[in-house]
Short mmCIF file of C-alpha atoms in Angstrom, two decimals:
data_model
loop_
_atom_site.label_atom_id
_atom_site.label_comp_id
_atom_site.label_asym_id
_atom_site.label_seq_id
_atom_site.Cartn_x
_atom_site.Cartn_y
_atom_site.Cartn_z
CA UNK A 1 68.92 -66.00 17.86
CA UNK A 2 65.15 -66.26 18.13
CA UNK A 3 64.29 -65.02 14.46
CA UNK A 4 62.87 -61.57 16.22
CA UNK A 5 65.27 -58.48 15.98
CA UNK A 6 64.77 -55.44 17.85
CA UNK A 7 66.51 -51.98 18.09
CA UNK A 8 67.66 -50.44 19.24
CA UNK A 9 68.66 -52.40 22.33
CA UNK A 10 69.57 -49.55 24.99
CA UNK A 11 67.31 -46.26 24.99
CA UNK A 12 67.31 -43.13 27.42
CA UNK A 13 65.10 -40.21 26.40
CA UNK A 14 63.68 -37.28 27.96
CA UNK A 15 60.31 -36.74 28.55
CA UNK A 16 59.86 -34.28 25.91
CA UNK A 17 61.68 -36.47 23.55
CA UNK A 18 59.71 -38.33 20.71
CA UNK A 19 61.66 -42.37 19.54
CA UNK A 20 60.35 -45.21 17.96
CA UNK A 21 61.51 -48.93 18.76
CA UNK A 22 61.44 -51.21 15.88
CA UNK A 23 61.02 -55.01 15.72
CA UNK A 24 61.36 -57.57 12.80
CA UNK A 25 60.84 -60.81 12.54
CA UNK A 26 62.68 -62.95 9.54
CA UNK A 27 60.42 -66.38 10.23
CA UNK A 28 57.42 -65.79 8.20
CA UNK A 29 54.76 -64.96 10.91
CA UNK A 30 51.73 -63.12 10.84
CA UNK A 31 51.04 -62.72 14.77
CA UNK A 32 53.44 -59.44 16.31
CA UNK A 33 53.12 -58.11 19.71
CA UNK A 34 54.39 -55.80 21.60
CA UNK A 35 54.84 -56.47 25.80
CA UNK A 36 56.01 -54.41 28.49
CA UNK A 37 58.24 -56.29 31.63
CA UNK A 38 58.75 -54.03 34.29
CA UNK A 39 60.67 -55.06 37.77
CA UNK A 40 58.72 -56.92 39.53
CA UNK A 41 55.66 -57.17 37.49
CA UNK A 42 54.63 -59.80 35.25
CA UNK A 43 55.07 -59.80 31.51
CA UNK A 44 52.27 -57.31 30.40
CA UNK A 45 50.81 -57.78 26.79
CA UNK A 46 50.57 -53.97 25.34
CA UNK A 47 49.22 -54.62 21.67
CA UNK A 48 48.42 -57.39 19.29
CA UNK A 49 48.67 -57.20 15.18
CA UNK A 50 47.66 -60.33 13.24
CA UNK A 51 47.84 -60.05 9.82
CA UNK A 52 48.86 -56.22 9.95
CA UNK A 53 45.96 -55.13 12.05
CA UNK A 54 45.89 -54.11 15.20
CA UNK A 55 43.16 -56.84 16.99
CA UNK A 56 44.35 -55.69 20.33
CA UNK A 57 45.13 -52.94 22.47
CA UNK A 58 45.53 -53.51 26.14
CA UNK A 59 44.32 -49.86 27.71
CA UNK A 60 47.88 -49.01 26.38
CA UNK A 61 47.83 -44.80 27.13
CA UNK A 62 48.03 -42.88 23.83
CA UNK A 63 51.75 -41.60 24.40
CA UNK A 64 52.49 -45.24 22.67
CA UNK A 65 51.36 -45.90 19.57
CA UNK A 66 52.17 -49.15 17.53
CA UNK A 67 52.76 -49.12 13.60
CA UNK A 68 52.94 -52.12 11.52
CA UNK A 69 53.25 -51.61 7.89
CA UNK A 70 53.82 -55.49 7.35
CA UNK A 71 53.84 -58.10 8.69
CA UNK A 72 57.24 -58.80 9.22
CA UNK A 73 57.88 -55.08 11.04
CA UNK A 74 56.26 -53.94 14.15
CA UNK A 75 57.34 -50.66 15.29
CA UNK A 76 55.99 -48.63 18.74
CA UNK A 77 56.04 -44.94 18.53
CA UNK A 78 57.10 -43.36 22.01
CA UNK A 79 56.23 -39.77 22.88
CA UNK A 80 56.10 -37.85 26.19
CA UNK A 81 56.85 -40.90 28.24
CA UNK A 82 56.90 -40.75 32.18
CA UNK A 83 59.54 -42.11 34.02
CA UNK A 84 57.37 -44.72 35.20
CA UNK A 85 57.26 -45.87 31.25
CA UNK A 86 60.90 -47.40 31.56
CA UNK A 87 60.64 -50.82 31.35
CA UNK A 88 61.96 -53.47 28.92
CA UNK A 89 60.02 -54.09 25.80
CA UNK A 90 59.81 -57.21 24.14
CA UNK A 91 58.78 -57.75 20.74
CA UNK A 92 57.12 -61.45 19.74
CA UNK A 93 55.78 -62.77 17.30
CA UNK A 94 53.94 -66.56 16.06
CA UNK A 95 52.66 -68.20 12.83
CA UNK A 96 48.95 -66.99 13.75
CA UNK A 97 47.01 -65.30 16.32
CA UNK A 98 45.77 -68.22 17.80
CA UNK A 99 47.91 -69.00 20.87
CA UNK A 100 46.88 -72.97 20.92
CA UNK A 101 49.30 -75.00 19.54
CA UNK A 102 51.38 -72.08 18.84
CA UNK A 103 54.49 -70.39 19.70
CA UNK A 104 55.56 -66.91 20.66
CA UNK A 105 59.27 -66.20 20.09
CA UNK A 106 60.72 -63.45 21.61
CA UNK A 107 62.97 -60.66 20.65
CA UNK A 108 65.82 -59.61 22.96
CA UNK A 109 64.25 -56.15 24.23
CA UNK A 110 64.89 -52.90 24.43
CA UNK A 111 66.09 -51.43 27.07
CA UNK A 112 64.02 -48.33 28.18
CA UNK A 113 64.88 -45.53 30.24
CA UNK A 114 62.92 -42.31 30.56
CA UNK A 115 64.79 -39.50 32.77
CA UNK B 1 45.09 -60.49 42.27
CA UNK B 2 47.49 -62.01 40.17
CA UNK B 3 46.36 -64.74 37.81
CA UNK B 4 49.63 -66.79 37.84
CA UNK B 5 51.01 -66.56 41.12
CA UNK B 6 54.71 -68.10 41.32
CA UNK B 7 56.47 -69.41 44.15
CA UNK B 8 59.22 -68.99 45.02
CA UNK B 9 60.15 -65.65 43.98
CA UNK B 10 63.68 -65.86 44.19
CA UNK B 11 65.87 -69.10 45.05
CA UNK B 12 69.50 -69.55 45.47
CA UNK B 13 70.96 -72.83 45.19
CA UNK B 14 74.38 -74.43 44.71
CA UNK B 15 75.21 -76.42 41.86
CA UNK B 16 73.69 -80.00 42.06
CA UNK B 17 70.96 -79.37 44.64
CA UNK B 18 67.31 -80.02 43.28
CA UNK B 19 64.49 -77.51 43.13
CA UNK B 20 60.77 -77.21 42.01
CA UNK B 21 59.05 -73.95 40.80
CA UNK B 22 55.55 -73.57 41.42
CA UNK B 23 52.90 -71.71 39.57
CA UNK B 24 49.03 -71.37 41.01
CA UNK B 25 46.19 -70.27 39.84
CA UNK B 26 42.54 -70.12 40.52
CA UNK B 27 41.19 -70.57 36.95
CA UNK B 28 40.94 -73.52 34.39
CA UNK B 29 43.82 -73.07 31.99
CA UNK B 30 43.12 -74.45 28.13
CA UNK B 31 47.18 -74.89 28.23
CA UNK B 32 50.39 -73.75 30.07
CA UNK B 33 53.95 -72.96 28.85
CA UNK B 34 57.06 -72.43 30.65
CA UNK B 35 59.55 -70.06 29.61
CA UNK B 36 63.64 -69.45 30.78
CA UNK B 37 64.98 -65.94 30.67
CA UNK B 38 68.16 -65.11 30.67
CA UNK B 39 70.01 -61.58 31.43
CA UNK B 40 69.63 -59.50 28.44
CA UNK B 41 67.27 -61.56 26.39
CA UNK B 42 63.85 -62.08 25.93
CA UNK B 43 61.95 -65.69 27.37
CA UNK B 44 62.38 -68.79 25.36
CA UNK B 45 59.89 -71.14 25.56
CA UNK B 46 60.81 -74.43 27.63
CA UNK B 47 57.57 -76.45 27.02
CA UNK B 48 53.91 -76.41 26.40
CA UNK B 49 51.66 -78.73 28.56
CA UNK B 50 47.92 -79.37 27.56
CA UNK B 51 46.32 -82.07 29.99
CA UNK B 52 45.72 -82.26 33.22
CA UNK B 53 48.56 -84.70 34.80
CA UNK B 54 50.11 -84.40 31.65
CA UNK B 55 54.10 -84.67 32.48
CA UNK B 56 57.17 -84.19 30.07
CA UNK B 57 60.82 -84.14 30.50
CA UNK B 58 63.58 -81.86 28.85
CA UNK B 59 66.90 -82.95 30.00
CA UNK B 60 67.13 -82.58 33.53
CA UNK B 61 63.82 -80.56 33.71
CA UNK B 62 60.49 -81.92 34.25
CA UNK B 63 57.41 -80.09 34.05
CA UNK B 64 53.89 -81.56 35.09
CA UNK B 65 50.43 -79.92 34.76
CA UNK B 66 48.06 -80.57 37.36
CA UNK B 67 45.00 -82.53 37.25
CA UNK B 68 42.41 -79.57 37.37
CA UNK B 69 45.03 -77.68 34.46
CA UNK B 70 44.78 -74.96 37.85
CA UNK B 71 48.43 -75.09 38.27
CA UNK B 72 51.84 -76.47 37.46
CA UNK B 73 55.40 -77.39 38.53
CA UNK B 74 58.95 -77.19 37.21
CA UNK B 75 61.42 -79.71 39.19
CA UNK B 76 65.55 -79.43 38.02
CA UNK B 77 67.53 -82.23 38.80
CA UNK B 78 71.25 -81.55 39.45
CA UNK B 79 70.76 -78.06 39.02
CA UNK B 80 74.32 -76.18 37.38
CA UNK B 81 75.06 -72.83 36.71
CA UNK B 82 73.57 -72.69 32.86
CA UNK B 83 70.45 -73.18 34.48
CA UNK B 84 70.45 -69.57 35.94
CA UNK B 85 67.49 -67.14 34.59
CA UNK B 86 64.29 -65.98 35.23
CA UNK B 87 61.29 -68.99 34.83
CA UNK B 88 58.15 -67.76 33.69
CA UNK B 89 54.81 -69.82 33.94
CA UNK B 90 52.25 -68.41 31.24
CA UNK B 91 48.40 -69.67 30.02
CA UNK B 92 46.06 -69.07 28.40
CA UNK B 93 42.65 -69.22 30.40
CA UNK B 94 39.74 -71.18 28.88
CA UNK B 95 37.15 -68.47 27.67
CA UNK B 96 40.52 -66.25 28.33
CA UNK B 97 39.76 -64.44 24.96
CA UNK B 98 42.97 -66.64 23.66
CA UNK B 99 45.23 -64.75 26.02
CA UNK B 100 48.27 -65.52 27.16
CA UNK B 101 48.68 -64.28 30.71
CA UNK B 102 52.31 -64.58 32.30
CA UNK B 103 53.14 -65.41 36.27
CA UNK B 104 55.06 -63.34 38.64
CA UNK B 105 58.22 -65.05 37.75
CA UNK B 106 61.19 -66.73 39.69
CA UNK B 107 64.61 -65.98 39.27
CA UNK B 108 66.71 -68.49 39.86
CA UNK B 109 70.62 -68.46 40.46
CA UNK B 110 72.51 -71.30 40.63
CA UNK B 111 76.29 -70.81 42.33
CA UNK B 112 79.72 -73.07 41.68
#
């Protein structure tokens, strides 16, 4: 138990279909992020919210689009994924943006599969 | 190219043999972490190194960061089962924009 929740953790969803995977994190942070860790392929960094904004967005295509209405909840919005989106996503988060001297803690994932 | 390159990929061991996990890189890191994954979770952070030689010991890990902060190592002693997982090198460059950027991985599976 990290602190960092995420659901759901299993998802399959058509191509057509429109979900949203939702993260929170019960330790008081103000640094979420969303990251993408596909088989054989490093940990990628998606998108970045410090403080409830969005300071980063990693050429992320438009079919996923982050919400985070606080800064304890981050949410990503998934619609008309490719099969090539499944993946598992990891939710982190840390005390501040800053990465020195800081930790991330990690979520569990979810599971992502797009038939 | 790959930032973080790790090495090896995958390694198979039986229980009380030693190993060392390697992570490369080209570029000046401002500090380097090491994080264990296990199936069905996400990574949990093992350690944070932030000068070069700098070397610290969990348990039976020990990590060191080289002298040029270009690269890094993770040796287990006595290796058992618990340590099975996925190790994962990440830094953040210096003049990297403060990100962290994760290595390739190596999955390691320790057997009875």
């Amino acid at each position: 138990e990290t602190g960092v929740t995420q659901t759901p953790r299993h998802l399959v969803m058509g191509m057509t279909n429109k979900k949203s995977l939702k993260c929170e994190q019960h330790l008081g942070h103000n640094a979420m992020y969303w990251y993408k860790q596909s088989a054989k392929k490093p940990l990628e960094l998606m998108f970045v919210y410090n403080f409830k904004e969005q300071t980063e967005n990693n050429s992320v295509p438009s079919r996923f689009s982050p919400e985070c209405p606080n800064s304890s909840h981050l949410f990503l919005h998934l619609h008309t994924l490719q099969p090539e989106d499944s993946a598992l996503y990891l939710c982190a988060s840390s005390q501040t943006r800053a990465l020195s001297g800081n930790t991330i803690y990690f979520g569990e994932g979810s599971w992502l599969t797009v038939v | 190219t790959q930032l973080l390159e790790q090495s090896p990929q995958f390694l198979s061991i039986q229980e009380g043999e030693n190993l060392t996990v390697y992570c490369n890189s080209s570029s000046v890191f401002s500090s380097l972490q090491w994080y264990r994954q296990e199936p069905g979770e996400g990574p949990v952070l093992l350690v944070t190194v932030v000068t070069g030689g700098e070397v610290k010991k969990l348990k039976r890990l020990t990590f060191q960061f080289g002298d040029a902060r270009k690269d890094s190592s993770l040796h287990i002693t006595a290796a058992q089962p618990g340590d099975t997982g996925l190790y994962l090198c990440a830094g953040v460059p210096t003049g990297g924009g403060n990100k962290l950027t994760f290595g390739t991985g190596t999955q390691l599976k320790v057997e009875l």
